[in-house]
Amino acid sequence: MRSLSEIETVSKRSSRAAGYSWGIAEEVAKNIRLLEIFNLPGVKNLNSFFKKKKKLSLDMISAVNQDNVANRDGYCPIIAGVNVLDQIKTLEKLNQVNFKKVLYPLLFLPFISRATAVIGKRIFLKIDDKEFLLNFNNNIYSNYSKNEIIESANNVYLKVIENRDSFNDDEWNELYKLSEETFVEENESLKQGGAGAGLTDND
Amino acid sequence: MNVELRDPNVVMKLSRLGSFHQSKLSFLRSFLNEFKEWDYKRDLFELDEHGYGIAVYSFKKKNRVYSLICFANELDENERSDRVIATKWDAAFTLHDGIPTKQDIERLRNEVPKQEFGRLSFKELTLSRANKSVRVFNHVVENLSEGKQPDRNLLNSVGYLYRTTAVYGSGKFGLADRFRIKDREEIYGPFRLEMMLVYLVRQFTFDQVNHVAKIKNPKKAVKLDENICKSLGIGNSTGLGMAPFIVNHPTLLNNWISAREIALKKIREIKKISKKNQNIFLECLKKSIKNITSWNTESEYQINKIKSLLKDLNEFIIYLDNNFNFEQDYAFNELYLHLEKKYCEECIEYVVSMMMEPYDDIVLPLIKEMSSEEEKYFNIPTERTVEDLKLILEKKYPDILTIDFTKDENNLNFWFISKNKEEPRLANRFDEMGAELEQPLAIARDIKRLHDLLLKVNNNWTIAKFLSTNNELRHIVRRAFIVEKFPYSEIQDNTIGKTIVPIDMLRLKLSFFGALKFDPRSDKWLRICMFQGAPLPDQLKNYDEHWVYN
């Protein structure tokens, strides 16, 4: 079994060899490590992308907008991902960002996962019919778990999920009330002696 | 009194870093301190009459066990080489996490001797190999088998029976990734498990030499005297592989240097030096001179450094004995200021290391701060502005920004990875091919490039906007924001210039390892000795913490 350290090193060097700057190669290395930690096929997709890259006509996006439509074979997942990560604080205000055709979209995913940690919000990512809930770069919840190469996706969108409770006030209050059953009702004596501070603030 | 931390622009110059010496912060000393309470055991020792076979040594505490597995093999005289191109060694080692099963040992028997060409698993933590000093090893066997102790002069001149040529860890060749073990308290200090491997290998070398001598002449043979064992360490040949490490791990480098600088600051801030602490300092300093007078090297570069160190130290000791008043307030601060005024960098840093000797209360807490969670600082704060970045560069790299990289002498060399051994190398870019595959280790040049580029764009741009069209220097933008937070994370020198002495970079790292007797064999590799004078494993529960100077 390859260690994550080996995966990171080889991903970095191969990304540089594939024509990316050292700084971007560093990003890719972290991303492939991340995908492999989450048991997603990072090495497999990166290898396939680099083998085909020279034959592809890639759209290299720089400024990311709400709607982004590729004119050539599709967006480079690495350049698109780097720019989403870099621009996420602006993009989060857009609520939803759409891409028409992203090549090797699994390589785009870890950038978005890392972006969730930057903004402190979850992001819902949809790659055609595959759904991913990216949780603060700690885990990925998904309906997809195949060990396969995804060469492209026609529709990719990401939606920032505002930090909200997943329950209503009634549910909270009911649970809170139950939690109160671990408390001791204070009589006068406990009120006087149970706390460290004095009873008045003017002593 | 508040003493300022030393200026990174002084401390982080290569000539200064290349003058660092071992100290109480050094990893091999902190390893011994951490593991002194652990139970040491030789679990298996199955060597034949030539000393070939398998041995297992362990450290155990509660449910945690670390086991060194040693494979000693026959090696043809012509195959023995310390160079990285070697493919066979006298012995190969791995540190296994837990107690190895028979299956583990069988698996490792096939893999460990192959080193870089073998595959380890997440159950193995470190990997190494070593070659005998044949001359010394045979001499010791001959004498022990005749019932005599070996010639101490010969042993002292070499310092070890074996020398390692590489020690690998952190996920190399399938070894366990650091994330699997990083939360274990006993390995909070850096390179703990690498140190453990080397330390246990040292014991193996003694056991092996005793075993071979005993088999050779069972009736007459004696064991190698314990005091002689203690006086021997493990040699190490180190090439350029170590140099990029300190560039590639800026926060780790910061934490090492920062621990040293904070220790020095706190010691200089002590108002009254107790008699006891004065004596520890003076005794260590005076005794340590023998480590310098017994420091053998053929390198003219190092001979000159040793000469000036010895001259300065002798003068300094005379000054201490005759002119210095230790009873004055802030005596160590006065001493430090005197050192800076009068002595060479090698001497200054030597004495700085000595100043730490009395102060466990200052030094020991800092050791736990010497590791780093590098991932935390990886993301670039792209909401910051070009102006912010420009100011960081101007504040943190004042000397580097004055270097003219259009001059060939300042841009003479390039770092690359050799295809043969996947190891870092340095070459002249104008004489050799391959500069287009340069590694991103020309930090000074790239900082200057970035600064030049920033001067041409709008100060109010965010870094996100800047990077969207300038990703070529992304690695250096990331670095600048790290340096902003970690003042000692950057070498404040040009690592590709004509005057670069790469062994300064090795020396820095090796001093933190705790190595002694740096012996440069060229400007690109050197030999050192580790654990020379250290207590033996069965003496660990009660040993003199100043053993380095005894």
PDB file of N, CA and C in Angstrom, chain B residues 1 42 69 72 94 181 244 248 277 293 300 342 387 404 415 500 515:
ATOM      1  N   MET B   1      13.839  42.604  33.304  1.00  0.00           N
ATOM      2  CA  MET B   1      14.425  43.044  32.040  1.00  0.00           C
ATOM      3  C   MET B   1      13.844  42.220  30.892  1.00  0.00           C
ATOM      4  N   ARG B  42      16.297  -6.966  24.835  1.00  0.00           N
ATOM      5  CA  ARG B  42      16.737  -7.628  23.599  1.00  0.00           C
ATOM      6  C   ARG B  42      15.860  -8.861  23.450  1.00  0.00           C
ATOM      7  N   ILE B  69      14.015  -4.160  14.362  1.00  0.00           N
ATOM      8  CA  ILE B  69      14.345  -5.449  13.760  1.00  0.00           C
ATOM      9  C   ILE B  69      15.594  -5.247  12.905  1.00  0.00           C
ATOM     10  N   ALA B  72      21.336  -8.566   9.619  1.00  0.00           N
ATOM     11  CA  ALA B  72      22.758  -8.438   9.300  1.00  0.00           C
ATOM     12  C   ALA B  72      23.098  -9.448   8.212  1.00  0.00           C
ATOM     13  N   THR B  94      14.642  -1.855  10.612  1.00  0.00           N
ATOM     14  CA  THR B  94      13.376  -1.132  10.612  1.00  0.00           C
ATOM     15  C   THR B  94      12.831  -1.089  12.033  1.00  0.00           C
ATOM     16  N   ILE B 181       0.507   8.374  13.908  1.00  0.00           N
ATOM     17  CA  ILE B 181       1.173   8.273  15.218  1.00  0.00           C
ATOM     18  C   ILE B 181       1.378   9.614  15.908  1.00  0.00           C
ATOM     19  N   PRO B 244      17.265  20.227   1.273  1.00  0.00           N
ATOM     20  CA  PRO B 244      15.943  20.760   0.915  1.00  0.00           C
ATOM     21  C   PRO B 244      14.920  20.601   2.033  1.00  0.00           C
ATOM     22  N   ASN B 248      11.858  22.990   2.679  1.00  0.00           N
ATOM     23  CA  ASN B 248      10.499  22.510   2.403  1.00  0.00           C
ATOM     24  C   ASN B 248       9.598  22.444   3.636  1.00  0.00           C
ATOM     25  N   ASN B 277      24.019  26.672  39.174  1.00  0.00           N
ATOM     26  CA  ASN B 277      23.889  26.799  37.727  1.00  0.00           C
ATOM     27  C   ASN B 277      25.149  27.370  37.075  1.00  0.00           C
ATOM     28  N   THR B 293      38.910  19.029  20.802  1.00  0.00           N
ATOM     29  CA  THR B 293      40.292  18.588  20.542  1.00  0.00           C
ATOM     30  C   THR B 293      40.327  17.179  19.947  1.00  0.00           C
ATOM     31  N   GLU B 300      39.655  21.191   5.098  1.00  0.00           N
ATOM     32  CA  GLU B 300      40.328  22.440   5.459  1.00  0.00           C
ATOM     33  C   GLU B 300      39.320  23.463   5.989  1.00  0.00           C
ATOM     34  N   LYS B 342      33.117  39.921  20.652  1.00  0.00           N
ATOM     35  CA  LYS B 342      34.510  39.477  20.558  1.00  0.00           C
ATOM     36  C   LYS B 342      34.768  38.216  19.744  1.00  0.00           C
ATOM     37  N   GLU B 387      -0.724  44.984  -1.306  1.00  0.00           N
ATOM     38  CA  GLU B 387       0.064  45.853  -0.421  1.00  0.00           C
ATOM     39  C   GLU B 387       0.537  45.083   0.810  1.00  0.00           C
ATOM     40  N   ASP B 404      21.129  41.084  -6.586  1.00  0.00           N
ATOM     41  CA  ASP B 404      20.901  41.268  -8.021  1.00  0.00           C
ATOM     42  C   ASP B 404      20.999  39.902  -8.721  1.00  0.00           C
ATOM     43  N   TRP B 415      18.938  23.539  -7.937  1.00  0.00           N
ATOM     44  CA  TRP B 415      18.675  22.298  -7.201  1.00  0.00           C
ATOM     45  C   TRP B 415      17.805  21.410  -8.083  1.00  0.00           C
ATOM     46  N   ILE B 500      27.472  29.665  -1.993  1.00  0.00           N
ATOM     47  CA  ILE B 500      26.711  28.747  -1.137  1.00  0.00           C
ATOM     48  C   ILE B 500      27.602  27.588  -0.663  1.00  0.00           C
ATOM     49  N   ALA B 515      24.095  15.772  16.604  1.00  0.00           N
ATOM     50  CA  ALA B 515      25.329  15.183  16.086  1.00  0.00           C
ATOM     51  C   ALA B 515      26.551  15.920  16.622  1.00  0.00           C
TER      52      ALA B 515
END
